[in-house]
Structures are given as structure tokens and as C-alpha cells.
CSV table of C-alpha atoms in Angstrom, one decimal:
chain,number,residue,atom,x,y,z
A,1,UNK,CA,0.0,0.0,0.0
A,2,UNK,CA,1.9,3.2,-0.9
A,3,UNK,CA,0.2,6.2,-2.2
A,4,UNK,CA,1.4,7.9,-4.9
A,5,UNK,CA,0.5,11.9,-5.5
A,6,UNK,CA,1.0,14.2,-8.0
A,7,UNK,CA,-0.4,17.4,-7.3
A,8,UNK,CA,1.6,19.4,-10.3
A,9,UNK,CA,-0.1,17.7,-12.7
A,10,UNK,CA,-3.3,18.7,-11.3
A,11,UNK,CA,-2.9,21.8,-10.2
A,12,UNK,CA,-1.7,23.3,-13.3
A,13,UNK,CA,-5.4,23.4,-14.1
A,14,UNK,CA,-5.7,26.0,-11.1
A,15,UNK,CA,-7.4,28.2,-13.8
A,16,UNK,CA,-10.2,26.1,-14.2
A,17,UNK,CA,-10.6,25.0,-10.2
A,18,UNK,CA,-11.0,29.1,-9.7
A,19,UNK,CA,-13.4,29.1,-12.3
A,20,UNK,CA,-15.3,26.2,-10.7
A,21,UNK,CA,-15.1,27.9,-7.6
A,22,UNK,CA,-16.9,31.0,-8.4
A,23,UNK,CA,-19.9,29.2,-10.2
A,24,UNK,CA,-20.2,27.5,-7.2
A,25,UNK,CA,-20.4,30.7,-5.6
A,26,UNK,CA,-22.9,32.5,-8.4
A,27,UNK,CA,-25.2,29.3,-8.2
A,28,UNK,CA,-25.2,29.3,-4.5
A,29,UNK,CA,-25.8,33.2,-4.4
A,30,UNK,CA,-28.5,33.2,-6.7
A,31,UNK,CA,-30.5,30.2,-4.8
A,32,UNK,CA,-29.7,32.0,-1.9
A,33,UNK,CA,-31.6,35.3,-2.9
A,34,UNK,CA,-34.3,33.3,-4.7
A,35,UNK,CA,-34.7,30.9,-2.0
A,36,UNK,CA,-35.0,33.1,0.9
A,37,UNK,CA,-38.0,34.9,-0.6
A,38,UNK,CA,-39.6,31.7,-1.2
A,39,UNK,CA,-38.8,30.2,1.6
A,40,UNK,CA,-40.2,33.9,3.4
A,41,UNK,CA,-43.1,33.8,1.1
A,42,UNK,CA,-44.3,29.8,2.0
A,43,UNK,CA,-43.7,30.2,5.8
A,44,UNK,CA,-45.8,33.4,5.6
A,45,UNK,CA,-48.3,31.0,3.6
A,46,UNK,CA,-48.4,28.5,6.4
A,47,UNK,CA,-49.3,31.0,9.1
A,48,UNK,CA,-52.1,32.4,7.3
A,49,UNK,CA,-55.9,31.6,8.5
A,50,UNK,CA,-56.8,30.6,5.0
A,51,UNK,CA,-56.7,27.1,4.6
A,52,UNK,CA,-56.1,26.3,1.6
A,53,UNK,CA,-52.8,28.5,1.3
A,54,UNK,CA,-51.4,27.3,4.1
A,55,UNK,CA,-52.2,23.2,3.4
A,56,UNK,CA,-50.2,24.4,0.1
A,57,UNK,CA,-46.9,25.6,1.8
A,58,UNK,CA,-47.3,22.5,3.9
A,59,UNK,CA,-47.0,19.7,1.5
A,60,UNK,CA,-44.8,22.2,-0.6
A,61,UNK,CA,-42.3,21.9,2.9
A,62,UNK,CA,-42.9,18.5,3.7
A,63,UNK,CA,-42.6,17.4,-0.2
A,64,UNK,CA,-39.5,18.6,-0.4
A,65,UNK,CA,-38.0,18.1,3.0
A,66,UNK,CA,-38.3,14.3,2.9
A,67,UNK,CA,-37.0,13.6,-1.0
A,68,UNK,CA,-33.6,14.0,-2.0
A,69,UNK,CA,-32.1,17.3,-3.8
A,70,UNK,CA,-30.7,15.1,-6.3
A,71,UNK,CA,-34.0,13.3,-7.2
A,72,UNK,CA,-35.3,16.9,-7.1
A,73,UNK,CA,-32.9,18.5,-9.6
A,74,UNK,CA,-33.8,15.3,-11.9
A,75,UNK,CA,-37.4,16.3,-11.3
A,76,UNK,CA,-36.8,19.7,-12.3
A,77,UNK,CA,-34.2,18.6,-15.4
A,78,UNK,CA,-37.1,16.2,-16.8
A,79,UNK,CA,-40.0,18.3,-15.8
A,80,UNK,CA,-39.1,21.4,-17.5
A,81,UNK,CA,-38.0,19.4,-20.7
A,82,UNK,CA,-41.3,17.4,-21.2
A,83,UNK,CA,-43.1,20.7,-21.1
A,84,UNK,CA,-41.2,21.6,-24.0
A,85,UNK,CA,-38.9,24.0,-22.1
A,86,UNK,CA,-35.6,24.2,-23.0
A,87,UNK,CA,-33.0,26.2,-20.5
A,88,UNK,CA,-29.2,26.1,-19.7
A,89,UNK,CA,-28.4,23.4,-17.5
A,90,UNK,CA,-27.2,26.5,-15.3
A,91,UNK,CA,-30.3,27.9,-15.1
A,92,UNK,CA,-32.4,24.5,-14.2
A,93,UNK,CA,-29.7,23.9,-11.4
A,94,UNK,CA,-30.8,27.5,-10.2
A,95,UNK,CA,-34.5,26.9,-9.8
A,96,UNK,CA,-33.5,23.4,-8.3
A,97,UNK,CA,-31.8,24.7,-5.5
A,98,UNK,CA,-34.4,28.0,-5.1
A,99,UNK,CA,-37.2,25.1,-4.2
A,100,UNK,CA,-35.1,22.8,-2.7
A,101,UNK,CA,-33.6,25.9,-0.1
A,102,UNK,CA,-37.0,27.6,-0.2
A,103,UNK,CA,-38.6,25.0,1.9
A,104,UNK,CA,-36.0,25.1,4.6
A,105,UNK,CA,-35.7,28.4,5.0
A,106,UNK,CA,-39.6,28.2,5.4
A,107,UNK,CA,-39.3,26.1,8.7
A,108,UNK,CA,-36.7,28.3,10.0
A,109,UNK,CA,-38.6,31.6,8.9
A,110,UNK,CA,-41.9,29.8,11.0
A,111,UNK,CA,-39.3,29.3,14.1
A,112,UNK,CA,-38.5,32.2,13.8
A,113,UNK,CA,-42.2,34.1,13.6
A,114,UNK,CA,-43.5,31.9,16.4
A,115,UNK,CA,-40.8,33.7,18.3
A,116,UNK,CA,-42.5,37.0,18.1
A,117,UNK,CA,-44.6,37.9,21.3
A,118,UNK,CA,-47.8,38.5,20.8
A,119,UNK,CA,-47.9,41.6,22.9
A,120,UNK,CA,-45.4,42.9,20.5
A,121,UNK,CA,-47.9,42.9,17.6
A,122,UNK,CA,-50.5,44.1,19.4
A,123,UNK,CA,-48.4,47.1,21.0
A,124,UNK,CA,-47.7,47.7,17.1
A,125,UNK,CA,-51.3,47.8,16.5
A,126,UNK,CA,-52.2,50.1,19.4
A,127,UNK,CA,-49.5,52.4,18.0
A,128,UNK,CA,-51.4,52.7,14.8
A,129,UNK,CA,-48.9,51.1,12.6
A,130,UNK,CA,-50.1,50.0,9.0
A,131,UNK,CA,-50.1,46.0,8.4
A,132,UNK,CA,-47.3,46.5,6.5
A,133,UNK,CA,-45.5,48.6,8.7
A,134,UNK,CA,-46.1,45.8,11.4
A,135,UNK,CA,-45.4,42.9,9.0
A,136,UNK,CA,-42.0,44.7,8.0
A,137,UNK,CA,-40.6,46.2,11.8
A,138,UNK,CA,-42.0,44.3,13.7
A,139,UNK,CA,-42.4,40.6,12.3
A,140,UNK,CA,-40.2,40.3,9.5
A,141,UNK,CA,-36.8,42.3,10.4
A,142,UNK,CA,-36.7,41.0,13.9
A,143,UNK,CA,-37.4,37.1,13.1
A,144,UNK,CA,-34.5,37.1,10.7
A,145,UNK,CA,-32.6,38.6,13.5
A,146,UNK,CA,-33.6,36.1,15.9
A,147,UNK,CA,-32.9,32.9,13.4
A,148,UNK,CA,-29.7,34.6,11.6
A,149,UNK,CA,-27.5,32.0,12.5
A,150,UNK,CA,-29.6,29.4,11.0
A,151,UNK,CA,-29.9,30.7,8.2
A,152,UNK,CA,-26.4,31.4,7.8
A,153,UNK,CA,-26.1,27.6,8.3
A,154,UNK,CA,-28.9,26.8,5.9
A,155,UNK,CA,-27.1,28.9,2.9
A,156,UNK,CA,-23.8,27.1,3.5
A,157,UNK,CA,-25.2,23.9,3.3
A,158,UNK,CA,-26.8,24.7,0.4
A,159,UNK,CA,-23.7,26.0,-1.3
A,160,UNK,CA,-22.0,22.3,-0.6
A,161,UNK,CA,-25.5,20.9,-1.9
A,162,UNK,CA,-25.4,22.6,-5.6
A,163,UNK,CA,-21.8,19.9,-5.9
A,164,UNK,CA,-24.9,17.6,-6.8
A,165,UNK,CA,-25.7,19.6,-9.9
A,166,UNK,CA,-23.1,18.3,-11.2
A,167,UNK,CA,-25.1,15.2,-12.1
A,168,UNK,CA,-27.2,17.6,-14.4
A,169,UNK,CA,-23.7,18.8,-16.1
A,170,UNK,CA,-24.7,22.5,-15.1
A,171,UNK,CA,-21.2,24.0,-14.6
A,172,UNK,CA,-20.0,24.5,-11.3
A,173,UNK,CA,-16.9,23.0,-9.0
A,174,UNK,CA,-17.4,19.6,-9.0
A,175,UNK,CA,-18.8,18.9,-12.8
A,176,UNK,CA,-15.5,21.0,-13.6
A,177,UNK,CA,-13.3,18.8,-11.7
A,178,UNK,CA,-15.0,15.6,-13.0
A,179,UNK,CA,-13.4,17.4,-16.5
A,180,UNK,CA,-10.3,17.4,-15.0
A,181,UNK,CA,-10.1,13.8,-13.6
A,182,UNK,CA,-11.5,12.1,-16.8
A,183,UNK,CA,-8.7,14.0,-18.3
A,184,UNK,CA,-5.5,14.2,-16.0
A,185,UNK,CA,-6.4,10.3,-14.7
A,186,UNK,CA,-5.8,11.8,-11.6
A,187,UNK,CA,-9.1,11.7,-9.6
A,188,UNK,CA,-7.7,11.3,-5.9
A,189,UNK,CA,-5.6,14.7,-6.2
A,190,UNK,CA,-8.1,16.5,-8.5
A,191,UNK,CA,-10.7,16.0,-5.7
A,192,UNK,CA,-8.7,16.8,-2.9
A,193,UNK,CA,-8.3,20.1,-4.3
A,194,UNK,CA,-12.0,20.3,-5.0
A,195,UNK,CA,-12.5,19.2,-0.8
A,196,UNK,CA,-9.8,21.9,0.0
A,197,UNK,CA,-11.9,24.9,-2.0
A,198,UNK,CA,-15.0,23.7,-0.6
A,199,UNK,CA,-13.6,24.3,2.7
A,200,UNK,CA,-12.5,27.4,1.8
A,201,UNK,CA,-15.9,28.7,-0.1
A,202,UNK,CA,-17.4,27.5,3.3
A,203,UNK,CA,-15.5,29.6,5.7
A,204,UNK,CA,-15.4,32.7,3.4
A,205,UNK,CA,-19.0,32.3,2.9
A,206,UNK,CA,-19.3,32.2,7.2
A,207,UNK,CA,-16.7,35.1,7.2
A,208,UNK,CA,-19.8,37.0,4.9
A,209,UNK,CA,-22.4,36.1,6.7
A,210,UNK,CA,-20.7,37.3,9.8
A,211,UNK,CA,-19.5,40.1,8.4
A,212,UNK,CA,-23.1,41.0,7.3
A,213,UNK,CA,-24.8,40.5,10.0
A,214,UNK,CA,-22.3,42.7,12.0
A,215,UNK,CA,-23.9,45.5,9.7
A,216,UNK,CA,-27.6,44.8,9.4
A,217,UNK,CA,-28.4,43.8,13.0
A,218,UNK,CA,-25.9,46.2,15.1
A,219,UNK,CA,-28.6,45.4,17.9
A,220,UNK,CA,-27.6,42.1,18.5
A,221,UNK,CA,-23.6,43.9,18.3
A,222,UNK,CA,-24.0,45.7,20.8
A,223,UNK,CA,-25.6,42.9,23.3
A,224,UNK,CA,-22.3,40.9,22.1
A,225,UNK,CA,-24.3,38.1,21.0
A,226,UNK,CA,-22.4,36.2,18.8
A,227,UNK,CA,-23.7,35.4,16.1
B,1,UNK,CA,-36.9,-5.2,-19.9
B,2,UNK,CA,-37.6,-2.8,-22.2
B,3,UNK,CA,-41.2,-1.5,-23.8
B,4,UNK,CA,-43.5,-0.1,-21.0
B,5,UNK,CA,-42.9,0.4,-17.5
B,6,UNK,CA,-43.9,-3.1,-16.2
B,7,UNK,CA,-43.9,-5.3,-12.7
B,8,UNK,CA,-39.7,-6.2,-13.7
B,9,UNK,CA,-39.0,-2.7,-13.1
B,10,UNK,CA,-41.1,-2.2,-9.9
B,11,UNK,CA,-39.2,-5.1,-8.6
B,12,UNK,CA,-36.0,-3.9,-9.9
B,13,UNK,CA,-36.6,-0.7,-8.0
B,14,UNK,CA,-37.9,-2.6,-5.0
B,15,UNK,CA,-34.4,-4.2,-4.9
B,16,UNK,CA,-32.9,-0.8,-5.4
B,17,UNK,CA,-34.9,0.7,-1.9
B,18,UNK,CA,-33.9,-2.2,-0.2
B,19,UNK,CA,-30.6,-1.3,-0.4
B,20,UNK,CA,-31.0,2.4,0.5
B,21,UNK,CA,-32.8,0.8,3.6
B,22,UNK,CA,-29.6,-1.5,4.0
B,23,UNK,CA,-26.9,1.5,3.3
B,24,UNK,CA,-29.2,4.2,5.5
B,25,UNK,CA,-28.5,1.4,8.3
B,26,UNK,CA,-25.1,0.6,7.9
B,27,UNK,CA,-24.1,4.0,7.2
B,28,UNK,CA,-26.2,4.9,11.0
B,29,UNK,CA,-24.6,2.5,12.7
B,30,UNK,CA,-20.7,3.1,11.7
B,31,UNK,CA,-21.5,6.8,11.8
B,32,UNK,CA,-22.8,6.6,15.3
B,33,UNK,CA,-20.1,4.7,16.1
B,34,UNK,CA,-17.3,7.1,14.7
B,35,UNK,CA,-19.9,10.1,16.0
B,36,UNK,CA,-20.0,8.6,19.5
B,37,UNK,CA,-16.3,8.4,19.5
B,38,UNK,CA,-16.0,12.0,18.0
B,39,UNK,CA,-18.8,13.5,20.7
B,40,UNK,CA,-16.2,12.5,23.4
B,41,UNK,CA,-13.3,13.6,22.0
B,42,UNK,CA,-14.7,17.0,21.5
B,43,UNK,CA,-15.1,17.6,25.2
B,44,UNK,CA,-12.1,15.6,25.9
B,45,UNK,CA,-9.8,17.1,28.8
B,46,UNK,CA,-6.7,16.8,26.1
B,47,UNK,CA,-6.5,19.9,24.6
B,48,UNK,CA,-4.8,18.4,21.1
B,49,UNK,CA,-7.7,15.6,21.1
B,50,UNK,CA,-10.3,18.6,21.2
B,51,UNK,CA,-8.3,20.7,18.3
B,52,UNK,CA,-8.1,17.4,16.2
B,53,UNK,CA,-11.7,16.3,16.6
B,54,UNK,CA,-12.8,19.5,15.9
B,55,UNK,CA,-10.5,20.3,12.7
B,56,UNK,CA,-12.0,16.7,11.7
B,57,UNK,CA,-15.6,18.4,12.1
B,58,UNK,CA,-14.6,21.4,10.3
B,59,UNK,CA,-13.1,19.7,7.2
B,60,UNK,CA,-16.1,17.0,7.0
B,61,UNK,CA,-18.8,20.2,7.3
B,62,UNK,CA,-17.1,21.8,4.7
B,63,UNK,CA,-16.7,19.6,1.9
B,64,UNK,CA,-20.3,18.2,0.1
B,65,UNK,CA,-20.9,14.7,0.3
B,66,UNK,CA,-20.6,14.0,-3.1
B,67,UNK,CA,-16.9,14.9,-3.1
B,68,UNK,CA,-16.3,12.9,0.5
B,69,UNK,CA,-17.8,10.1,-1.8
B,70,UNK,CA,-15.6,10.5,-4.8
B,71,UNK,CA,-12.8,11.0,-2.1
B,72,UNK,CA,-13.5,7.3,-0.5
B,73,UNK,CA,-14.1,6.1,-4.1
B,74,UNK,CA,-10.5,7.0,-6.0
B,75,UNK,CA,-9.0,7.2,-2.6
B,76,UNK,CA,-9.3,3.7,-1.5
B,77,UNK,CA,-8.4,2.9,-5.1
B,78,UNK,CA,-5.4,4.9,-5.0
B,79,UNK,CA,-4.1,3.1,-2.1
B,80,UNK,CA,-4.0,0.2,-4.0
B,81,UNK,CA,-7.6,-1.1,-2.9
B,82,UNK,CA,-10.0,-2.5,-5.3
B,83,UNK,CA,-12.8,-2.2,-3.8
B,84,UNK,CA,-16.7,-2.7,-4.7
B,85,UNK,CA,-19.3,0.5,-4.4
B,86,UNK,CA,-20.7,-0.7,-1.4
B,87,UNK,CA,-17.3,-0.2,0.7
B,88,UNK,CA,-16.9,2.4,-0.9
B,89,UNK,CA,-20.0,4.0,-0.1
B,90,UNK,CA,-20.2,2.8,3.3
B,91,UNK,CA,-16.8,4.3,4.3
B,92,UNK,CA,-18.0,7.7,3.0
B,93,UNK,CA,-21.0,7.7,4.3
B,94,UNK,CA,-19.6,6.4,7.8
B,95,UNK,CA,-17.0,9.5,8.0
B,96,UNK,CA,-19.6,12.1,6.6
B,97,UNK,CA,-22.8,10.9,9.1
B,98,UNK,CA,-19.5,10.6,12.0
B,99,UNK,CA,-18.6,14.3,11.7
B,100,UNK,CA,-22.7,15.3,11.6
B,101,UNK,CA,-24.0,12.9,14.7
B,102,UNK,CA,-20.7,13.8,16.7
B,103,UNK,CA,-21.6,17.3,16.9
B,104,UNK,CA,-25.3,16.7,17.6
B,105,UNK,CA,-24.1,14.4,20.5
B,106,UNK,CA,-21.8,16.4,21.6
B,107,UNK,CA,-24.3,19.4,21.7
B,108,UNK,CA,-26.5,16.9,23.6
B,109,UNK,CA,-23.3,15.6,26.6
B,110,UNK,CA,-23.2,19.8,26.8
B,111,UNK,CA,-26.6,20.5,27.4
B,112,UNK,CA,-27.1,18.3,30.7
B,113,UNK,CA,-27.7,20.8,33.2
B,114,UNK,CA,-24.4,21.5,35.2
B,115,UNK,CA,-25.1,21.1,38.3
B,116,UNK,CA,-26.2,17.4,37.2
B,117,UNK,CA,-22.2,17.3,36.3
B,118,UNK,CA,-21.3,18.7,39.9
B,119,UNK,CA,-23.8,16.5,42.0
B,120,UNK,CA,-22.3,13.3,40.4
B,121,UNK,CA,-19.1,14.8,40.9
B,122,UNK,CA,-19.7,15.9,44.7
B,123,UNK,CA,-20.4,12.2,45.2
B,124,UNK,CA,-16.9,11.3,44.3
B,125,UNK,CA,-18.3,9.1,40.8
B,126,UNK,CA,-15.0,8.7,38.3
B,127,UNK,CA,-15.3,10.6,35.3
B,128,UNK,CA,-16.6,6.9,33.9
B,129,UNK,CA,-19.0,6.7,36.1
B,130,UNK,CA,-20.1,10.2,35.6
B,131,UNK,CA,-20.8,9.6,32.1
B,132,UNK,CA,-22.4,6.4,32.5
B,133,UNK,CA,-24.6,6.8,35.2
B,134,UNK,CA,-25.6,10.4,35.2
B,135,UNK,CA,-24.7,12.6,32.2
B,136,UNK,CA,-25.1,9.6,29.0
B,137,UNK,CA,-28.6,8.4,30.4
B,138,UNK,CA,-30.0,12.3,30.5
B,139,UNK,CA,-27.9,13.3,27.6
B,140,UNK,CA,-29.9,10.2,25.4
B,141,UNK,CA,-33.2,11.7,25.8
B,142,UNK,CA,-32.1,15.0,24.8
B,143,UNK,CA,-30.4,13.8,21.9
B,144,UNK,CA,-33.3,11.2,20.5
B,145,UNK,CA,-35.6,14.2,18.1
B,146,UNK,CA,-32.3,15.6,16.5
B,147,UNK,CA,-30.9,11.9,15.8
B,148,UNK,CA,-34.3,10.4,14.5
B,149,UNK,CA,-34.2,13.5,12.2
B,150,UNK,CA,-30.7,13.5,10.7
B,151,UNK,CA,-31.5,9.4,9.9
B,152,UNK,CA,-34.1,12.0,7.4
B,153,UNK,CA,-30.9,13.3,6.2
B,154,UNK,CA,-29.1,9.7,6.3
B,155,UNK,CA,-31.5,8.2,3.8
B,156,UNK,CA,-31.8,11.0,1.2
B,157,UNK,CA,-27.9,11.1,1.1
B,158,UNK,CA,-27.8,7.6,0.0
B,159,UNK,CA,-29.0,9.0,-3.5
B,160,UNK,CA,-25.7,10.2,-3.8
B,161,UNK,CA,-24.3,6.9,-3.6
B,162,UNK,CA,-25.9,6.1,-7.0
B,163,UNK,CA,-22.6,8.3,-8.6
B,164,UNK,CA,-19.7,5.9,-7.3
B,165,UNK,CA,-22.3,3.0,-9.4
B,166,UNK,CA,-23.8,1.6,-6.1
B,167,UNK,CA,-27.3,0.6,-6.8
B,168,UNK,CA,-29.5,1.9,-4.4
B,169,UNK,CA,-33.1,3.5,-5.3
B,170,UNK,CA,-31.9,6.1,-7.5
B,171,UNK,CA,-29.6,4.3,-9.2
B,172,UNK,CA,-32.0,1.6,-9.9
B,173,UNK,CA,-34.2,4.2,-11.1
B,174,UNK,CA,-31.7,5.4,-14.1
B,175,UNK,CA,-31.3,2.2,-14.9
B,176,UNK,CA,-35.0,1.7,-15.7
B,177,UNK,CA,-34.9,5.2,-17.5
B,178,UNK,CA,-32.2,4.3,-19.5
B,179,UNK,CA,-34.1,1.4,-20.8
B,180,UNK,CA,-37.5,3.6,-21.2
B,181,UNK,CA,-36.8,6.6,-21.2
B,182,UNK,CA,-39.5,8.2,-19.2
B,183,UNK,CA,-37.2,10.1,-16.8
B,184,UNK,CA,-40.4,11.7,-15.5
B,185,UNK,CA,-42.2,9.2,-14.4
B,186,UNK,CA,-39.7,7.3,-13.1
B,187,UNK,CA,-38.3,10.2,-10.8
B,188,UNK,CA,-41.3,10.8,-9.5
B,189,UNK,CA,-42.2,7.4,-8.1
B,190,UNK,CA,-38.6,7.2,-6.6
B,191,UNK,CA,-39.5,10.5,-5.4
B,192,UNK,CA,-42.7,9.0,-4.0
B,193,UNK,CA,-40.7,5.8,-2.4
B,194,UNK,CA,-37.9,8.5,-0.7
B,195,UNK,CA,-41.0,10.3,0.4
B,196,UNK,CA,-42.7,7.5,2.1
B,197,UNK,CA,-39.6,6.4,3.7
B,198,UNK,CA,-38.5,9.7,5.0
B,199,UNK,CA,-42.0,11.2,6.2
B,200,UNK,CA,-42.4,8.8,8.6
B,201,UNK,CA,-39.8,9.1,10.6
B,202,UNK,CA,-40.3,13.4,9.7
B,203,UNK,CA,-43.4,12.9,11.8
B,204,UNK,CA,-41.9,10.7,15.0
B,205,UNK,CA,-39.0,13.4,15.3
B,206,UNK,CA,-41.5,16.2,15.8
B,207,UNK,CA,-43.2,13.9,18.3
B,208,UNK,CA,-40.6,12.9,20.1
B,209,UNK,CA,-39.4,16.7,20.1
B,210,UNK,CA,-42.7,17.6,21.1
B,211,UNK,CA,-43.0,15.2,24.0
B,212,UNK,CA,-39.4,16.5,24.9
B,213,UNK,CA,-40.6,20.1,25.0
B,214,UNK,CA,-42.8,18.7,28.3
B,215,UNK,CA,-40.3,17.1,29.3
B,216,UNK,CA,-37.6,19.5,29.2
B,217,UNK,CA,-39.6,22.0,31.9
B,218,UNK,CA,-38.5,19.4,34.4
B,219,UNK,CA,-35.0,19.4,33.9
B,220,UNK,CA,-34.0,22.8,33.9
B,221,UNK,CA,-32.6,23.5,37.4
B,222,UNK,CA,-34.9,25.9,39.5
């Protein structure tokens, strides 16, 4: 048993790993945005007194949460084709991950509105605030505050999930390294690399998050939460 | 095979959950083995046993799956190790659910009340006996809900296996579509079968969580 490496080979290709990398990035950044509206939009859904809405957002949740994203993406892939649709493998692998994230981010958007005392609404009310004034300052802004970190979380995970769209071919770290493998012959090295950037888009990506939420909740700064 | 989707396929893809069921289980119990191990090295006393279980963490949180997979796959080869999907997968799976239950477990040790650490310390109980007797059988409830709902996460993650050419559910499932060629279909009753495995145990999580919310009023110290 000896192993034999040969990173030069591989990493000569560095061109094309930091190319993967920041597709990654774009594809996680655009399910990101897309998927915390819907995810905002379906946990809204659930909490509302119509029933019909809010059985919707449930199966929509539960649907998703119990199937796999890569059954899901295949869904999507096959779905959108026998409807005649034709879109760039890219742009399938976006809407994949915007349902897949959305219905997480729904169940940590409902954590996070079942937090809000009641008293606070009403106080709202009594203060003569419009619905949407109240739905905006006083629902929305602090629930994301309160469930911040979870989300942060969610997002990451999410950016190590989109490695699966791979499986479509839409272009991103790891279909770019299985380029590289099926042409170097050197898969162990190639996808050590890929393991190391993952790392790496995963801390910078908590280094953002961080960094972000340093600026838009200064609140919970100056309590010296951490968040 | 061949023609129209047919009772050989449904059996085919019967075959194919089976073994999801069968890598979901094996990859649950060497995980929570590994994880178990991992939970206690995390609040080890040895400083360098912490700083190495945790980099372990790290690393395994930060990579996807499917590259941990293609890791255990061309790794074990490279090493000069022919070995079949199923080893493959398994190891993977093992070190990926290890790094996941681990920190769940550990959160779980952590979150016995301290003073339940002191008392069993004030009556002179080893640090064995600690963990045995007092902190494990507390921390076990706690960590029940969050364990019944990563197994969620266990099974769906064997879908991934199906790229290293182990044939679990969704593997079996391209096979058939590569014969018929109804990709739609076909994904939608694997969705279907994933759906009526993972649901289930969706459902006694949140119970279990519930029933620990009632529970949980007793434990905290007054």
C-alpha cells in the first residue's frame, strides 16, 4: 500500500478549479436570494388563516424536505424538458436549489415568527402602525434577526449541496473537476483540491455572513451576541 | 426489460430501496459509532484531542458529500484497494454521518444541566462513572428528536451513492430510465418511495421533540 501523488499535474489546471469555484459561488448566491424569498413567502403561507394557502406551503415543505435534492434536480431537469422547455443546465440547477432551499428556509422563517410575542404585535397595533409597517418592523426584520444564525447555516449547506448539480452537467466546481479527472487520470488529487476549495468557499462564505450581519443587526452587536 | 414500465422494473426498484434501507443502516450505525467516539473527543480534557476532533468536524462540514464520496471512491483505489461500491459508499457515508451525529451528540453531553455534572461529581463518581450513570442516560433523551431527524438526512444522502455506481433506489431508477426513457415518471415514483420512507420518521422526530418540550420543563434547574 503506498500512495502515490502528484499534485503538479493537477494543479496546473488552477485556472479552471477558480473558475469552478466562483460558479459554485454564483449558483449558490442566486438560490440563496431566490430561495429566501420563497422560503419567506411559503412560511408566511403556512401561518395564514386561509386554509387552503397554508395546506399548500405544507406539502410544498414536507414534499420537499423528505426527498432527495438530487431526485429533485432530476425532477426539475425532466419536468421542465417534457413541457417543452428548454433552459441552460445553469439555469435548471438555479430553480432546483431555489425550491429545494426555499422549503428550509420556510421552517426556520416559522421558528423564527412563532418567536415574536404576541404583545409585540398588538403594541404595534395600538401604536397605529399599517399592516405592513407591522409585518416589516415588527415581524419580519426581527425574526430574521432572531434565526440569523440558521440561516447562515442553511445557505452554506446549500452551497456544498449545488456539488450535486453536477449530475445535471450545469457547470460549477465539481462537474469542472470531473473534467479534470476524466482528463488528467488523476481523480484522488483532483478532488482533494476540490475538498480543500469547498472548505474554503465554506469559511469565506461564514466570514460573509458574519460580516453581514455585523452591519444589518448592530442590535444584537451591541448585546455581544455572537452570532 | 424494455417497452412499458412493467412489474420487472417495480421489482427492480424494489431491490434498489432495499438497499438504500440497507446503506441508510449501515451508514447509521458506523456513523454513530465514529460520531460517539467523535462526541467524546470533543469535550475531551486533552486539549490536542479537542483541536483534532474539531478540525476533523470542520473539514467533514465543509466539503459536500458527493466529493467525500468521490474522495472514499479514487482514494481507496489509490491506495492500492480494489474495492466494490458498497465499501466504498459505506466508508463515506460512515465519515460524513461521523462528523454530523458527533456534533449533535456532543451538543447533547453539553446540554445536561451542570449542576447534574457537579452532584455526580460531589459524590466522588470517576469521570466513567459520571458519564455512564448520570450525564449519557440524561444526555440520550435529549439527543433522541435531532438523531431520528438526521436518519431523514441519512437516507436521502444515499442518492448520492448512486454516482460511485452503487445501486440503491436512484440508481436503480436510471437504470430503468435508461431502458425507457421516461425520466419523469420514473423520478417521480422514486420521489414517491424516498417520500414514504423519510415522512415517517419526519413525523416521530417532531413527536418525540414535542413530548421533549414537556419534558424539558422538568430538567432545567430551579
Amino acid at each position: 500500500m503506498s500512495i502515490q501523488l502528484d499534485f503538479p499535474a493537477v494543479l496546473e489546471r488552477w485556472p479552471s478549479f477558480l473558475g469552478g469555484a466562483a460558479l459554485t459561488l454564483e449558483l449558490a448566491a442566486l438560490a440563496t436570494v431566490f430561495g429566501a424569498l420563497l422560503g419567506t413567502l411559503a412560511a408566511v403561507g403556512r401561518g395564514t388563516h386561509k386554509p387552503l394557502i397554508a395546506t399548500a406551503c405544507r406539502i410544498y415543505v414536507e414534499a420537499i424536505r423528505n426527498t432527495p435534492l438530487l431526485v429533485q434536480i432530476f425532477l426539475v431537469y425532466f419536468g421542465l424538458a417534457s413541457l417543452g422547455l428548454k433552459f441552460s443546465a445553469f439555469t435548471v440547477a438555479v430553480a432546483a436549489l431555489t425550491i429545494n432551499v426555499g422549503a428550509y428556509t420556510a421552517e426556520i422563517m416559522r421558528a423564527g415568527f412563532e418567536a415574536i410575542p404576541r404583545g409585540q404585535i398588538e403594541a404595534a397595533e395600538g401604536l397605529a402602525l399599517s399592516r405592513v409597517q407591522i409585518y416589516w418592523h415588527i415581524i419580519l426584520l426581527p425574526a430574521v434577526e432572531r434565526v440569523y444564525p440558521a440561516l447562515t447555516s442553511q445557505f452554506v449547506l446549500l452551497m456544498l449541496a449545488s456539488s450535486v448539480c453536477s449530475q445535471i452537467s450545469a457547470e460549477e466546481l465539481t462537474a469542472i473537476a470531473n473534467y479534470i479527472q476524466s482528463d488528467t487520470y488523476r481523480a484522488f488529487e483532483t478532488y482533494i483540491i476540490v475538498a480543500v476549495l469547498y472548505v474554503i468557499l465554506s469559511l469565506v462564505m461564514r466570514a460573509g455572513f458574519w460580516g453581514l450581519g455585523l452591519v444589518l443587526f448592530p442590535r444584537r452587536r451591541r448585546r455581544g451576541t455572537p452570532l | 426489460m424494455g417497452g412499458h414500465l412493467n412489474i420487472n422494473h417495480l421489482i427492480f426498484l424494489g431491490h434498489g430501496a432495499l438497499w438504500t434501507v440497507g446503506l441508510s443502516v449501515i451508514a447509521l450505525i458506523g456513523g454513530g459509532i465514529v460520531g460517539f467516539m467523535i462526541a467524546l473527543a470533543r469535550i475531551s480534557p486533552l486539549k490536542s484531542v479537542r483541536i483534532a476532533s474539531a478540525a476533523y468536524v470542520q473539514l467533514v462540514q465543509g466539503t459536500p458529500l458527493l466529493v467525500i464520496l468521490f474522495l472514499g471512491y479514487f482514494g481507496l483505489a489509490a491506495i492500492g484497494l480494489q474495492v466494490s461500491p458498497l465499501v466504498a459508499a459505506s466508508a463515506s457515508l460512515t465519515l460524513y454521518v461521523a462528523a454530523y451525529l458527533g456534533e449533535i451528540w456532543r451538543g447533547s453531553i453539553q446540554s445536561v444541566p451542570k449542576p447534574q455534572w457537579e452532584a455526580a461529581e460531589g459524590l466522588a463518581l470517576s469521570r466513567t462513572q459520571r458519564m455512564l450513570k448520570v450525564i449519557l442516560p440524561q444526555a440520550i433523551r435529549i439527543a433522541t428528536p435531532p438523531t431520528v431527524g438526521f436518519m431523514v438526512q441519512i437516507i436521502k444522502n444515499t442518492s448520492l451513492a448512486s454516482v460511485v455506481g452503487f445501486v440503491e433506489l436512484m440508481r436503480s431508477g436510471q437504470i430503468v430510465n435508461n431502458s425507457l426513457f421516461e425520466p419523469f415518471v420514473i423520478y417521480a415514483i422514486i420521489a414517491v418511495v424516498y417520500f414514504a420512507m423519510c415522512y415517517p420518521l419526519s413525523l416521530f422526530s417532531q413527536r418525540l421533540e414535542r413530548r421533549m418540550g414537556r419534558g424539558k420543563v422538568n430538567l432545567a434547574p430551579a
